Coordinates of N, CA and C and ligand atoms in Angstrom, one line a residue:
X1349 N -19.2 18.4 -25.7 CA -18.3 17.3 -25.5 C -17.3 17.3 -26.6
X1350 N -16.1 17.3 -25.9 CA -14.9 17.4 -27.8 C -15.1 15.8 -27.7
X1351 N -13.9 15.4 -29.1 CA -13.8 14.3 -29.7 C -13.1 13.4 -28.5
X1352 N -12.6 13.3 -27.7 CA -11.7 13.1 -26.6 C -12.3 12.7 -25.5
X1353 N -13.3 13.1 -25.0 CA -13.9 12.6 -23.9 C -14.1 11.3 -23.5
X1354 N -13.7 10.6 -24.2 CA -14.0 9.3 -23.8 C -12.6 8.9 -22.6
X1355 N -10.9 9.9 -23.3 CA -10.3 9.8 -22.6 C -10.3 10.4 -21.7
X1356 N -11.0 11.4 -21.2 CA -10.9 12.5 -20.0 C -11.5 12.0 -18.8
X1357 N -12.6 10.5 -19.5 CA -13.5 9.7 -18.5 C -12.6 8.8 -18.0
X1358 N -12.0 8.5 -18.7 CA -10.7 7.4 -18.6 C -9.9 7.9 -17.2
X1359 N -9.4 8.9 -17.7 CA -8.3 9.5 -16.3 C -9.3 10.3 -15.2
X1360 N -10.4 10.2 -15.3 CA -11.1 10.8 -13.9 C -11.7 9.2 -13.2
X1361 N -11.1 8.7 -13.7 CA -11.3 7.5 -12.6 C -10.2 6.8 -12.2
X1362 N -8.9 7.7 -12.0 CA -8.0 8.0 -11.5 C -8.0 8.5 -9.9
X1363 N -7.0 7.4 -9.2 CA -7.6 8.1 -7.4 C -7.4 10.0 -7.5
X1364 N -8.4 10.8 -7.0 CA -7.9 12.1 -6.9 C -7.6 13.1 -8.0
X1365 N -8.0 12.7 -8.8 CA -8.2 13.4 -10.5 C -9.4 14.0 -10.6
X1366 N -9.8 15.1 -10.8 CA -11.0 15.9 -10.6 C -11.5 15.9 -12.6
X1367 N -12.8 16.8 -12.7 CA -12.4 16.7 -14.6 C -11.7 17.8 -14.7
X1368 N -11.4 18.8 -14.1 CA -10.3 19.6 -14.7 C -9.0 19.2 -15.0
X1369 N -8.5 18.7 -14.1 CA -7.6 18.0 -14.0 C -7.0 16.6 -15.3
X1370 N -8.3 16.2 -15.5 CA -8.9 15.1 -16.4 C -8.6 16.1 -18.0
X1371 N -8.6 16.9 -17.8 CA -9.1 17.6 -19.1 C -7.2 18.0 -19.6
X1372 N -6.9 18.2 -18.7 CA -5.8 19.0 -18.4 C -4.7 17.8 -19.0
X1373 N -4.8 17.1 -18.7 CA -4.1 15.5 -19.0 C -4.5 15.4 -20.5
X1374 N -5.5 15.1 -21.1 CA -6.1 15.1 -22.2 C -5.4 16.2 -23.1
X1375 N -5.5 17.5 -22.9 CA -4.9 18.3 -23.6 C -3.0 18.3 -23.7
X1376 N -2.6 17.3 -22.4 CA -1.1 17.6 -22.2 C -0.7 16.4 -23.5
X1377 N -1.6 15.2 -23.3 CA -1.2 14.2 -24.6 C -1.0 14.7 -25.7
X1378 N -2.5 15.4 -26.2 CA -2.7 15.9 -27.3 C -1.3 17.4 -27.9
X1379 N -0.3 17.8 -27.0 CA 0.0 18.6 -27.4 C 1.2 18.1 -27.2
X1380 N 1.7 17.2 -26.3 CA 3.3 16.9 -26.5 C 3.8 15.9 -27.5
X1381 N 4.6 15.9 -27.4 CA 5.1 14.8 -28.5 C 4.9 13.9 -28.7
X1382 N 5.0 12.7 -30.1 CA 4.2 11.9 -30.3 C 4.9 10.5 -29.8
X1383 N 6.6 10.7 -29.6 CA 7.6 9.7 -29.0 C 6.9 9.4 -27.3
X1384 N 6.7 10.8 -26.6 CA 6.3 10.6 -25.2 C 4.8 9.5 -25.0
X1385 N 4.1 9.8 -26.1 CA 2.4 9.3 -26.2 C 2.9 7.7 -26.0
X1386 N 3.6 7.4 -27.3 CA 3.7 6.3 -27.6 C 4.8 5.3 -26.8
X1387 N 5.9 5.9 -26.0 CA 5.6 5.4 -24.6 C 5.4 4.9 -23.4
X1388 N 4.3 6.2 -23.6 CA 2.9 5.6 -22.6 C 2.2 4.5 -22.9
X1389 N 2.0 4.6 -24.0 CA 1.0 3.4 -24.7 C 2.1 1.9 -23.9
X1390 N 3.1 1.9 -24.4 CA 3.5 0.9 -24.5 C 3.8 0.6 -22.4
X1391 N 4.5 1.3 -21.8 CA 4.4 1.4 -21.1 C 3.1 0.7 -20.2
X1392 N 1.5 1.1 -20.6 CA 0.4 0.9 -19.9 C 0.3 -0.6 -20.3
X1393 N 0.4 -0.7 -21.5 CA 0.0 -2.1 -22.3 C 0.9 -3.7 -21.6
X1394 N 2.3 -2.8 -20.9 CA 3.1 -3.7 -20.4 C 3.1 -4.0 -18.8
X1395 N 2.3 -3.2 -18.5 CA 2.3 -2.8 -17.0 C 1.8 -4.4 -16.5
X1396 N 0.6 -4.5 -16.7 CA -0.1 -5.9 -16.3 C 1.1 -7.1 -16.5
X1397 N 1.1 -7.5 -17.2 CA 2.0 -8.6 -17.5 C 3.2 -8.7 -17.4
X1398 N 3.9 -7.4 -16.9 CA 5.2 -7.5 -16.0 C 5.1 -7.6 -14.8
X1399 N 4.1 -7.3 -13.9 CA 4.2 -7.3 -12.7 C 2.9 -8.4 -12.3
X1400 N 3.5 -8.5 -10.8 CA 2.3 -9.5 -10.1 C 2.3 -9.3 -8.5
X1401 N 0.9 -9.5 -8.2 CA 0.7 -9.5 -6.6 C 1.3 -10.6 -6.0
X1402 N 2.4 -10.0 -4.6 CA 2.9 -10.9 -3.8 C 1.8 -11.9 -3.0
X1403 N 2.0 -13.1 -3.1 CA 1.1 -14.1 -2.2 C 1.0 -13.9 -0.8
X1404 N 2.4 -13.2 -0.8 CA 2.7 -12.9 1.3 C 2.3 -11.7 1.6
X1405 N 3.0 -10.4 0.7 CA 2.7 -9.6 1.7 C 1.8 -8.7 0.8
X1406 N 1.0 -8.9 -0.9 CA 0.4 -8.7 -1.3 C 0.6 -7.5 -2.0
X1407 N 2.0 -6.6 -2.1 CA 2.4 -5.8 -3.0 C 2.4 -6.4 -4.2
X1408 N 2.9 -5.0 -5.4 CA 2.7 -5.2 -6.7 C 4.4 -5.4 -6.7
X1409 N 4.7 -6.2 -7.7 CA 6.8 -6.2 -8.1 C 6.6 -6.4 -9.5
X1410 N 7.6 -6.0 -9.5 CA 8.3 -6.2 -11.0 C 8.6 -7.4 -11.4
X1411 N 8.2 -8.5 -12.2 CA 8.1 -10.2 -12.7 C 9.8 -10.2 -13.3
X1412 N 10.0 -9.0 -13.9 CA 11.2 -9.2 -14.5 C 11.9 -10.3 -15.2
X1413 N 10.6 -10.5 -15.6 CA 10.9 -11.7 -16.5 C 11.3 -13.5 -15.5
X1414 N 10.9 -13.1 -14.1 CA 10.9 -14.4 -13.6 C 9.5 -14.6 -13.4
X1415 N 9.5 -16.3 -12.8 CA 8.0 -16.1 -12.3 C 7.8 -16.9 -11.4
X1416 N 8.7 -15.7 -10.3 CA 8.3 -16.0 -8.5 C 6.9 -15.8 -8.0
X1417 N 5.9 -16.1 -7.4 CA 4.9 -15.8 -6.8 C 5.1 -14.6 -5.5
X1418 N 6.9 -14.7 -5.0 CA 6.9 -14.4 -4.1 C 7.4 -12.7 -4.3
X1419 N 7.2 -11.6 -3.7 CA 7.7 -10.4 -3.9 C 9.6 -10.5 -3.4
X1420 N 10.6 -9.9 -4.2 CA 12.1 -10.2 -3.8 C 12.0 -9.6 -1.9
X1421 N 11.4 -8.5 -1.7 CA 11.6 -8.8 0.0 C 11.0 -9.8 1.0
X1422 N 10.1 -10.1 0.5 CA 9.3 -11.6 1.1 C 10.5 -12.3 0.9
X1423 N 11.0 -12.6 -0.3 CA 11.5 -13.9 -0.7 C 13.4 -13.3 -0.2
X1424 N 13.7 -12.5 0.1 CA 15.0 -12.3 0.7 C 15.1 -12.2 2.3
X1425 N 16.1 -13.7 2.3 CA 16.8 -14.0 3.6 C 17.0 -13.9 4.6
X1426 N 17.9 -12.3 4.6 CA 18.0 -11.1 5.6 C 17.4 -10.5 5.9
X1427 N 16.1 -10.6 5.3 CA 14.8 -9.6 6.3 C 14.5 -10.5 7.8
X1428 N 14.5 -9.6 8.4 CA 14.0 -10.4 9.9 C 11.9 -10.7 9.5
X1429 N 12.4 -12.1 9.8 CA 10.6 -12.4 9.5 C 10.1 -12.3 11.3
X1430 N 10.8 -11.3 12.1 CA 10.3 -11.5 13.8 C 9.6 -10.1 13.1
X1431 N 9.6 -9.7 12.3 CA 8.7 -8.3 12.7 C 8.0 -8.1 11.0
X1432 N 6.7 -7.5 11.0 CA 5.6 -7.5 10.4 C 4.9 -6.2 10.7
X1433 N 5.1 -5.5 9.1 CA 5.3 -4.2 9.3 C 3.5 -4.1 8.3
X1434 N 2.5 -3.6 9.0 CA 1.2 -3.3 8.1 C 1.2 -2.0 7.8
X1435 N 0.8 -1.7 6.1 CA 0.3 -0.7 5.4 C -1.2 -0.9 5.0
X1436 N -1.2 0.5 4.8 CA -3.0 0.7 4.2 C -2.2 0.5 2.3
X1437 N -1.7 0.8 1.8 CA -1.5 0.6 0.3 C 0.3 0.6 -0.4
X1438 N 0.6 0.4 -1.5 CA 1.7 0.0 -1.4 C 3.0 1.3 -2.0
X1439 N 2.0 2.2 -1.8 CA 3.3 3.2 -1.8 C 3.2 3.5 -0.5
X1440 N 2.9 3.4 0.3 CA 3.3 3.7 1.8 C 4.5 2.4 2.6
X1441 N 4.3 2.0 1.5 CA 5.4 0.5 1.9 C 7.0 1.3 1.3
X1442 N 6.4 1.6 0.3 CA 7.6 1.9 -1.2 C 8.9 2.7 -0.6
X1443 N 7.6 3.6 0.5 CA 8.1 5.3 1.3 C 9.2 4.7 2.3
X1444 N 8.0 3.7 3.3 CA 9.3 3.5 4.6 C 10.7 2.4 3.8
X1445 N 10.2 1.6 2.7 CA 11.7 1.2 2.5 C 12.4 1.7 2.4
X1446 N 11.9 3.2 1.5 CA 13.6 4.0 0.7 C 14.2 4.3 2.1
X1447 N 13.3 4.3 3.4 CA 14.4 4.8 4.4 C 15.7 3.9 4.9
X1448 N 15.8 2.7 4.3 CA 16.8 2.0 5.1 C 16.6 1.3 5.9
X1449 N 16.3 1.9 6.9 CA 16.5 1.4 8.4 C 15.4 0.5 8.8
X1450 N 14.2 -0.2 7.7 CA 13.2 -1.3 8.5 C 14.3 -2.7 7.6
X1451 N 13.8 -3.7 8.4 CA 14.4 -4.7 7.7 C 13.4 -6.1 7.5
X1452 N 12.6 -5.9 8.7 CA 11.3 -6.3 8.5 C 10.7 -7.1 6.8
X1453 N 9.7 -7.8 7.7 CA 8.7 -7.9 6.3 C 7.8 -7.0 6.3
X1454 N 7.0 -7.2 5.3 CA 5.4 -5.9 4.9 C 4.0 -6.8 5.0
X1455 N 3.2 -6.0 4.9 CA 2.0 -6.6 4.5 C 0.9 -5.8 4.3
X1456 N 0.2 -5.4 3.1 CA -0.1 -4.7 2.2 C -1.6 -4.6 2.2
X1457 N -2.8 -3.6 3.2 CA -3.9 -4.0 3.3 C -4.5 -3.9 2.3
X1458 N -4.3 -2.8 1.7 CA -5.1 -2.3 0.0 C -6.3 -1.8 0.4
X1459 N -6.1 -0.8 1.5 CA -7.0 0.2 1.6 C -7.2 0.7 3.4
X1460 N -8.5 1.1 3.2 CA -8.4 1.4 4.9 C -10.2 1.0 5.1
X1461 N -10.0 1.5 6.8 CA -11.8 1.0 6.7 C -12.3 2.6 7.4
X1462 N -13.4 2.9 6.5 CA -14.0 4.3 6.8 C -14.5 3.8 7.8
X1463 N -14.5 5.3 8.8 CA -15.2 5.1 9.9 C -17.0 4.9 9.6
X1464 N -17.8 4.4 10.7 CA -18.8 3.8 10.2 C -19.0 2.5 9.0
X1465 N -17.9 2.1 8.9 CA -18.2 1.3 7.9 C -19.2 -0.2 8.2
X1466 N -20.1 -0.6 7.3 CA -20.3 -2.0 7.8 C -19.9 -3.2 7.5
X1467 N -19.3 -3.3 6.7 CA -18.9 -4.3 5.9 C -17.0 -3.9 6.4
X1468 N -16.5 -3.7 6.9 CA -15.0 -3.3 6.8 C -14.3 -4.6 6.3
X1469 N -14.2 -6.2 6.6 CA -13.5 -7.1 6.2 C -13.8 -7.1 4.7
X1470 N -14.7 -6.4 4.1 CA -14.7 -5.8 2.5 C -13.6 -4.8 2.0
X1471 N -13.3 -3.8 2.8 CA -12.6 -2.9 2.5 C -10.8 -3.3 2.5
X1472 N -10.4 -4.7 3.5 CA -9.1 -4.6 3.5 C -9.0 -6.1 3.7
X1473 N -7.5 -6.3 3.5 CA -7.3 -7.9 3.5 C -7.4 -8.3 4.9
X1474 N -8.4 -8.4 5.6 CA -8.0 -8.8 6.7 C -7.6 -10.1 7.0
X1475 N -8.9 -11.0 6.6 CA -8.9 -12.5 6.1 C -7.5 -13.2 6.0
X1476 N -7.0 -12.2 5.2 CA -5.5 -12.6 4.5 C -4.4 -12.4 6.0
X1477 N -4.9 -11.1 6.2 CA -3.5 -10.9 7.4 C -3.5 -12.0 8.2
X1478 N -5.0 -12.2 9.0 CA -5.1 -13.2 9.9 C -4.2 -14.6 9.6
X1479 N -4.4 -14.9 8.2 CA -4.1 -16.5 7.9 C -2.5 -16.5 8.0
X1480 N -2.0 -15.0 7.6 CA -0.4 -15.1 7.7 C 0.1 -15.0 9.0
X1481 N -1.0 -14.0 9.7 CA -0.4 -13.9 11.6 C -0.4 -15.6 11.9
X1482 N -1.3 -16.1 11.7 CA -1.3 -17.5 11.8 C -0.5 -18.4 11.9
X1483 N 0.3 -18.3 10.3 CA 1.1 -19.3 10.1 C 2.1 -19.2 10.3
X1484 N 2.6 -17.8 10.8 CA 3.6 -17.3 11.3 C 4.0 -17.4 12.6
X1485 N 3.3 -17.1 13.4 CA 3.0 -17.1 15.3 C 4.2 -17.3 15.9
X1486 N 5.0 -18.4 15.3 CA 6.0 -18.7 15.8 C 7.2 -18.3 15.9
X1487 N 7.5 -17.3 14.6 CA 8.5 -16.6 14.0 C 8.4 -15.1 14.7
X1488 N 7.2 -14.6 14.3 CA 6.9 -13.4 14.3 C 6.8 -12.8 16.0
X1489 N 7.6 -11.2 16.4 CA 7.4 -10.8 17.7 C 6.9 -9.5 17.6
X1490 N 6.7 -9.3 16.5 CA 6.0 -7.5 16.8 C 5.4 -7.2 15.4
X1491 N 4.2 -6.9 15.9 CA 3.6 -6.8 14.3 C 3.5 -4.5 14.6
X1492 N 3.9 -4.2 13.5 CA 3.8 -2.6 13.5 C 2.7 -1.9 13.0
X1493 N 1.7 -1.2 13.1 CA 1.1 -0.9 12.4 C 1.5 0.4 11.6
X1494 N 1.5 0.3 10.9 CA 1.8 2.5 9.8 C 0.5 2.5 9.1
X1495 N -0.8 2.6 9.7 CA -1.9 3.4 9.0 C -1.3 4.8 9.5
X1496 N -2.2 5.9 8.2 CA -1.9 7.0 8.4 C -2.1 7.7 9.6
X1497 N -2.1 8.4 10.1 CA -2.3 9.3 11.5 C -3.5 10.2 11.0
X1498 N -4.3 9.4 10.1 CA -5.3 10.1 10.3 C -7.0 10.1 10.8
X1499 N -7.7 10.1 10.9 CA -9.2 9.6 11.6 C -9.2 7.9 11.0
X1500 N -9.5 8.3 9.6 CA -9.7 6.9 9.0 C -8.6 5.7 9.3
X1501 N -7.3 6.5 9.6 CA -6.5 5.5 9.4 C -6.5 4.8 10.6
X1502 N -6.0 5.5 11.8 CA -6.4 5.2 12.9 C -7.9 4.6 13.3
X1503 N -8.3 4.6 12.7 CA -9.8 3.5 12.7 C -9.5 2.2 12.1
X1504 N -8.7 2.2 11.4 CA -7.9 1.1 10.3 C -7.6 0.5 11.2
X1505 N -6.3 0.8 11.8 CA -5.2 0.5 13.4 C -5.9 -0.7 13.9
X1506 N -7.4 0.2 14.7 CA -8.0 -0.3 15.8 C -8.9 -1.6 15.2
X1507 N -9.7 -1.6 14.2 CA -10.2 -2.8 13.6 C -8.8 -3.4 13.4
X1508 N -7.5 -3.5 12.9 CA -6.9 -4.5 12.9 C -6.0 -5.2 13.9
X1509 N -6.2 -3.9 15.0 CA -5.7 -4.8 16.3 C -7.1 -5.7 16.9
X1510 N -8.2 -5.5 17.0 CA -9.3 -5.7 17.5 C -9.1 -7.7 16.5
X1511 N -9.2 -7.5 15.4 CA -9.1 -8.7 14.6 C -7.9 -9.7 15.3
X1512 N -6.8 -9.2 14.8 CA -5.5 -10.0 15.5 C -5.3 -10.2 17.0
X1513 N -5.7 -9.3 17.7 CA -4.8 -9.6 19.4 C -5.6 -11.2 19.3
X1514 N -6.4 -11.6 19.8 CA -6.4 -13.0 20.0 C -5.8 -14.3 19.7
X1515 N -5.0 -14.1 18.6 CA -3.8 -14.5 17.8 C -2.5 -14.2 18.5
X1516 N -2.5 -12.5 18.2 CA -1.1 -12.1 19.2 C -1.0 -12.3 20.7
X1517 N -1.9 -12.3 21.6 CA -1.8 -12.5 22.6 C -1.5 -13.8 23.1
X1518 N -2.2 -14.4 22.5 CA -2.1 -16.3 22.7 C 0.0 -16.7 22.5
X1519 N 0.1 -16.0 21.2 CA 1.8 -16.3 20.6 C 2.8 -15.4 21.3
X1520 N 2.0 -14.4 22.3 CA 3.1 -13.2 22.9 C 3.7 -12.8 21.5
X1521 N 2.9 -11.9 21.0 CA 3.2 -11.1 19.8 C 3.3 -9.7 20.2
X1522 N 3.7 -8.9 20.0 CA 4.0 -7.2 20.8 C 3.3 -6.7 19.3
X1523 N 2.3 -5.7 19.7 CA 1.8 -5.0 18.6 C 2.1 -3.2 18.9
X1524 N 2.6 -2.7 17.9 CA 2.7 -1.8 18.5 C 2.6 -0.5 17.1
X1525 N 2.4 1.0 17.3 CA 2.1 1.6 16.4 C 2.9 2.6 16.1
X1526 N 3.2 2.8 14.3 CA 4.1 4.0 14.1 C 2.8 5.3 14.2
X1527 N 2.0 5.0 14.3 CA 1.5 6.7 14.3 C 1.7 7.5 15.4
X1528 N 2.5 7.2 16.7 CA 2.8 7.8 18.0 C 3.7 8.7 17.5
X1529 N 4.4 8.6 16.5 CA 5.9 9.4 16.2 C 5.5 10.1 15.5
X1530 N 4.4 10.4 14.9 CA 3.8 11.0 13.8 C 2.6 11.9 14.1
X1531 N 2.8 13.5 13.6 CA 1.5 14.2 14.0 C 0.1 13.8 13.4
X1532 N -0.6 14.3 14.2 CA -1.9 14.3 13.7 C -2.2 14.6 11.8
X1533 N -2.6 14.0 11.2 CA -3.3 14.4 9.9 C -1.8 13.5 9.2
X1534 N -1.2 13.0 9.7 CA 0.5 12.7 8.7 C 0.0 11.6 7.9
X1535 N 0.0 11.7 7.1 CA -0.2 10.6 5.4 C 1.3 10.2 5.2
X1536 N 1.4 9.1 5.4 CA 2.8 8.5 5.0 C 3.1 8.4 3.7
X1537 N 2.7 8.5 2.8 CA 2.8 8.7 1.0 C 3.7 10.0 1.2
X1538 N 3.4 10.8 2.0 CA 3.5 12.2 1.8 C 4.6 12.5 2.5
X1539 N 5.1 11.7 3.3 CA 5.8 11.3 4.2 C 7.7 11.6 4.1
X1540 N 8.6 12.6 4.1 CA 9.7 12.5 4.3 C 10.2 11.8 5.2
X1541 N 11.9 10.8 4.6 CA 12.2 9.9 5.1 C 12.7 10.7 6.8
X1542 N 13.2 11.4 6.8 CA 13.4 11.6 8.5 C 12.1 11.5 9.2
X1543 N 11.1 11.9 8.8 CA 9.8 12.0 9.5 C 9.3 9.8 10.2
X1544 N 9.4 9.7 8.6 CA 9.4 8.2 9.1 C 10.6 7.1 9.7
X1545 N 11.9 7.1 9.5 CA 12.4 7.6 10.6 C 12.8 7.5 12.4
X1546 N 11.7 8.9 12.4 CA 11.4 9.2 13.7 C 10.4 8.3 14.2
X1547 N 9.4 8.1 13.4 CA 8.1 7.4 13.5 C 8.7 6.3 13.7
X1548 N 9.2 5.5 13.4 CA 9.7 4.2 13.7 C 10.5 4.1 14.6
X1549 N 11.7 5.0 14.9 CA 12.6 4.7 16.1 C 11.6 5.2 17.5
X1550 N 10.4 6.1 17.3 CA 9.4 5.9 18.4 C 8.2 5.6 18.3
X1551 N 7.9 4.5 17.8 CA 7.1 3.3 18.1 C 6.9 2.9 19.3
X1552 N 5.3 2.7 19.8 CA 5.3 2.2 21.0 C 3.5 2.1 21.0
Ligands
ZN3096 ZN1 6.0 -9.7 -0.7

Protein backbone atom coordinates (compact mmCIF):
# COMPACT_ATOMS: atom_id res chain seq x y z
CA UNK A 1 0.00 0.00 0.00
CA UNK A 2 2.01 3.54 -0.81
CA UNK A 3 1.29 6.56 1.33
CA UNK A 4 -1.45 7.70 -1.19
CA UNK A 5 -3.95 5.21 -1.19
CA UNK A 6 -6.31 6.73 0.51
CA UNK A 7 -6.46 8.95 -2.72
CA UNK A 8 -6.48 6.12 -5.33
CA UNK A 9 -9.78 4.85 -3.20
CA UNK A 10 -11.10 8.25 -3.60
CA UNK A 11 -10.95 8.28 -7.54
CA UNK A 12 -12.06 4.61 -8.00
CA UNK A 13 -15.31 5.49 -6.91
CA UNK A 14 -15.36 7.48 -9.80
CA UNK A 15 -18.22 6.23 -12.61
CA UNK A 16 -15.78 3.87 -14.79
CA UNK A 17 -12.32 4.27 -13.15
CA UNK A 18 -10.82 0.90 -12.70
CA UNK A 19 -7.48 0.92 -9.89
CA UNK A 20 -5.22 1.25 -12.57
CA UNK A 21 -6.54 3.87 -13.84
CA UNK A 22 -7.04 5.16 -10.09
CA UNK A 23 -3.35 4.78 -9.65
CA UNK A 24 -2.59 6.43 -12.77
CA UNK A 25 -4.45 9.68 -11.63
CA UNK A 26 -2.68 9.50 -8.29
CA UNK A 27 0.74 9.40 -9.83
CA UNK A 28 -0.41 12.21 -12.63
CA UNK A 29 -1.14 14.72 -9.33
CA UNK A 30 1.88 13.75 -7.65
CA UNK A 31 4.13 14.60 -10.66
CA UNK A 32 2.56 17.70 -12.28
CA UNK A 33 2.72 20.79 -11.09
CA UNK A 34 1.83 22.21 -7.97
CA UNK A 35 -0.27 25.50 -9.69
CA UNK A 36 -2.46 22.57 -11.61
CA UNK A 37 -3.02 20.58 -7.94
CA UNK A 38 -4.04 23.58 -6.37
CA UNK A 39 -6.60 24.42 -8.80
CA UNK A 40 -8.12 21.39 -8.54
CA UNK A 41 -8.37 21.70 -4.97
CA UNK A 42 -10.01 24.90 -5.22
CA UNK A 43 -11.95 24.08 -8.08
CA UNK A 44 -13.56 20.71 -6.17
CA UNK A 45 -14.01 22.70 -2.95
CA UNK A 46 -16.12 25.26 -5.09
CA UNK A 47 -18.05 22.92 -7.15
CA UNK A 48 -20.88 22.29 -4.47
CA UNK A 49 -21.73 25.72 -3.61
CA UNK A 50 -21.73 27.13 -7.07
CA UNK A 51 -24.00 25.05 -8.49
CA UNK A 52 -27.61 23.56 -7.77
CA UNK A 53 -30.24 21.07 -8.83
CA UNK A 54 -32.94 22.47 -11.21
CA UNK A 55 -36.49 22.02 -9.38
CA UNK A 56 -37.94 21.39 -13.07
CA UNK A 57 -36.01 19.64 -15.04
CA UNK A 58 -33.40 18.47 -12.29
CA UNK A 59 -30.00 19.26 -13.96
CA UNK A 60 -26.92 20.58 -12.31
CA UNK A 61 -26.27 24.78 -13.41
CA UNK A 62 -24.02 27.08 -12.53
CA UNK A 63 -25.65 29.55 -9.37
CA UNK A 64 -23.37 32.16 -10.67
CA UNK A 65 -23.73 33.90 -7.96
CA UNK A 66 -27.70 34.13 -8.32
CA UNK A 67 -30.08 32.13 -6.45
CA UNK A 68 -32.63 30.91 -8.91
CA UNK A 69 -34.05 27.53 -8.02
CA UNK A 70 -34.80 27.40 -11.61
CA UNK A 71 -32.13 26.00 -14.24
CA UNK A 72 -31.57 29.34 -17.11
CA UNK A 73 -33.32 26.85 -19.84
CA UNK A 74 -36.25 26.06 -17.63
CA UNK A 75 -36.44 29.53 -16.70
CA UNK A 76 -36.00 31.01 -20.46
CA UNK A 77 -39.06 32.23 -22.41
CA UNK A 78 -38.26 31.01 -25.86
CA UNK A 79 -38.08 27.49 -25.14
CA UNK A 80 -41.24 25.85 -26.36
CA UNK A 81 -42.73 24.29 -23.03
CA UNK A 82 -45.09 22.05 -25.95
CA UNK A 83 -42.27 19.69 -25.93
CA UNK A 84 -40.35 17.66 -23.16
CA UNK A 85 -37.34 16.21 -24.02
CA UNK A 86 -36.20 12.99 -21.24
CA UNK A 87 -32.55 12.00 -20.44
CA UNK A 88 -31.07 9.19 -18.50
CA UNK A 89 -28.27 11.85 -17.04
CA UNK A 90 -27.21 15.30 -17.59
CA UNK A 91 -24.48 15.17 -20.01
CA UNK A 92 -26.70 13.63 -22.40
CA UNK A 93 -28.84 16.74 -22.05
CA UNK A 94 -25.40 18.92 -22.32
CA UNK A 95 -24.71 16.77 -25.90
CA UNK A 96 -28.25 17.35 -27.59
CA UNK A 97 -28.16 21.14 -26.58
CA UNK A 98 -24.72 21.96 -28.13
CA UNK A 99 -26.70 20.88 -31.27
CA UNK A 100 -28.90 23.81 -31.65
CA UNK A 101 -31.64 22.67 -33.15
CA UNK A 102 -33.97 21.31 -29.77
CA UNK A 103 -35.68 24.28 -28.28
CA UNK A 104 -37.63 22.31 -26.00
CA UNK A 105 -37.45 21.82 -22.25
CA UNK A 106 -35.42 18.80 -20.54
CA UNK A 107 -35.94 16.57 -17.86
CA UNK A 108 -33.18 14.84 -16.19
CA UNK A 109 -33.90 11.11 -14.97
CA UNK A 110 -30.40 10.52 -13.14
CA UNK A 111 -29.97 7.19 -14.27
CA UNK A 112 -31.61 4.27 -15.94
CA UNK A 113 -33.56 1.15 -14.79
CA UNK A 114 -31.46 -2.29 -15.23
CA UNK A 115 -33.25 -4.72 -16.85
CA UNK A 116 -34.73 -7.08 -14.09
CA UNK A 117 -34.76 -4.53 -11.84
CA UNK A 118 -37.30 -4.57 -8.74
CA UNK A 119 -37.33 -1.59 -7.32
CA UNK A 120 -36.94 0.62 -10.67
CA UNK A 121 -38.97 3.92 -9.22
CA UNK A 122 -35.59 3.72 -6.97
CA UNK A 123 -33.42 3.97 -9.77
CA UNK A 124 -34.96 7.14 -11.59
CA UNK A 125 -37.06 10.23 -10.92
CA UNK A 126 -40.04 8.87 -11.97
CA UNK A 127 -42.28 10.27 -9.14
CA UNK A 128 -40.86 13.56 -10.24
CA UNK A 129 -41.50 13.17 -14.04
CA UNK A 130 -45.06 12.18 -13.38
CA UNK A 131 -45.81 15.33 -11.05
CA UNK A 132 -44.38 17.61 -13.91
CA UNK A 133 -46.28 15.61 -16.83
CA UNK A 134 -49.02 16.49 -14.55
CA UNK A 135 -48.85 19.99 -14.01
CA UNK A 136 -48.10 20.46 -17.31
CA UNK A 137 -50.83 18.39 -19.48
CA UNK A 138 -51.94 21.43 -20.75
CA UNK A 139 -49.00 23.01 -22.34
CA UNK A 140 -47.17 20.13 -23.19
CA UNK A 141 -47.69 18.02 -26.86
CA UNK A 142 -44.88 15.55 -27.21
CA UNK A 143 -42.83 14.24 -24.62
CA UNK A 144 -39.34 12.66 -26.47
CA UNK A 145 -37.60 10.14 -25.08
CA UNK A 146 -33.38 9.98 -25.69
CA UNK A 147 -32.55 6.93 -23.43
CA UNK A 148 -29.54 5.37 -24.95
CA UNK A 149 -30.18 2.79 -27.82
CA UNK A 150 -29.06 0.56 -25.65
CA UNK A 151 -30.73 -2.78 -23.80
CA UNK A 152 -30.84 -0.92 -20.59
CA UNK A 153 -31.77 2.08 -21.99
CA UNK A 154 -34.47 1.05 -23.99
CA UNK A 155 -35.82 -0.74 -20.94
CA UNK A 156 -35.62 2.80 -19.40
CA UNK A 157 -38.01 4.11 -22.59
CA UNK A 158 -40.51 1.36 -21.91
CA UNK A 159 -40.85 1.70 -17.96
CA UNK A 160 -41.25 5.43 -18.62
CA UNK A 161 -43.77 5.19 -21.23
CA UNK A 162 -45.63 2.34 -19.28
CA UNK A 163 -45.67 5.07 -16.14
CA UNK A 164 -46.88 8.17 -18.12
CA UNK A 165 -49.20 7.12 -21.14
CA UNK A 166 -52.17 7.24 -18.77
CA UNK A 167 -51.48 10.88 -18.24
CA UNK A 168 -50.46 11.36 -21.94
CA UNK A 169 -53.22 9.67 -23.39
CA UNK A 170 -56.07 11.25 -21.23
CA UNK A 171 -54.12 15.10 -22.36
CA UNK A 172 -53.49 13.77 -26.14
CA UNK A 173 -49.76 14.03 -25.47
CA UNK A 174 -47.74 12.41 -28.57
CA UNK A 175 -44.77 10.40 -27.07
CA UNK A 176 -42.35 9.57 -29.21
CA UNK A 177 -38.58 8.25 -29.33
CA UNK A 178 -35.08 9.46 -30.40
CA UNK A 179 -33.61 6.09 -30.37
CA UNK A 180 -35.32 5.15 -33.96
CA UNK A 181 -32.64 7.50 -35.58
CA UNK A 182 -30.03 5.91 -33.71
CA UNK A 183 -28.15 2.52 -34.14
CA UNK A 184 -28.25 -0.10 -31.99
CA UNK A 185 -25.55 0.15 -28.90
CA UNK A 186 -25.53 4.46 -29.54
CA UNK A 187 -24.73 6.06 -26.09
CA UNK A 188 -25.67 9.67 -26.53
CA UNK A 189 -22.69 11.03 -24.17
CA UNK A 190 -20.75 9.57 -26.94
CA UNK A 191 -22.79 10.96 -29.39
CA UNK A 192 -21.64 13.45 -32.36
CA UNK A 193 -23.79 16.40 -32.98
CA UNK A 194 -24.91 15.23 -36.61
CA UNK A 195 -25.66 11.77 -35.32
CA UNK A 196 -28.11 13.48 -32.83
CA UNK A 197 -29.32 15.63 -35.27
CA UNK A 198 -30.49 12.86 -37.32
CA UNK A 199 -31.89 11.17 -34.30
CA UNK A 200 -34.11 13.99 -33.67
CA UNK A 201 -35.13 15.12 -37.16
CA UNK A 202 -36.32 11.15 -37.26
CA UNK A 203 -38.13 10.65 -34.30
CA UNK A 204 -41.08 8.78 -34.38
ZN1 LIG B 1 -34.05 23.15 -15.50
Amino acid sequence: MSYFSNLIELFRRFPGIGPKQAERFAYFLLSTDESFVKNLVRELESLKESSAMCESCFRYFAKNGGTSKVCPICSNDSRDVGKLLIVSRDVDMENIERTKIYDGLYFVLGGVVPILEKEPEKKIRIRELIKLVESRNKDMKEIILATNATSEGEHTADFVTNQIEPITKKSNIKISMLGRGLSTGTELEYSDSDTIVNALKNRG
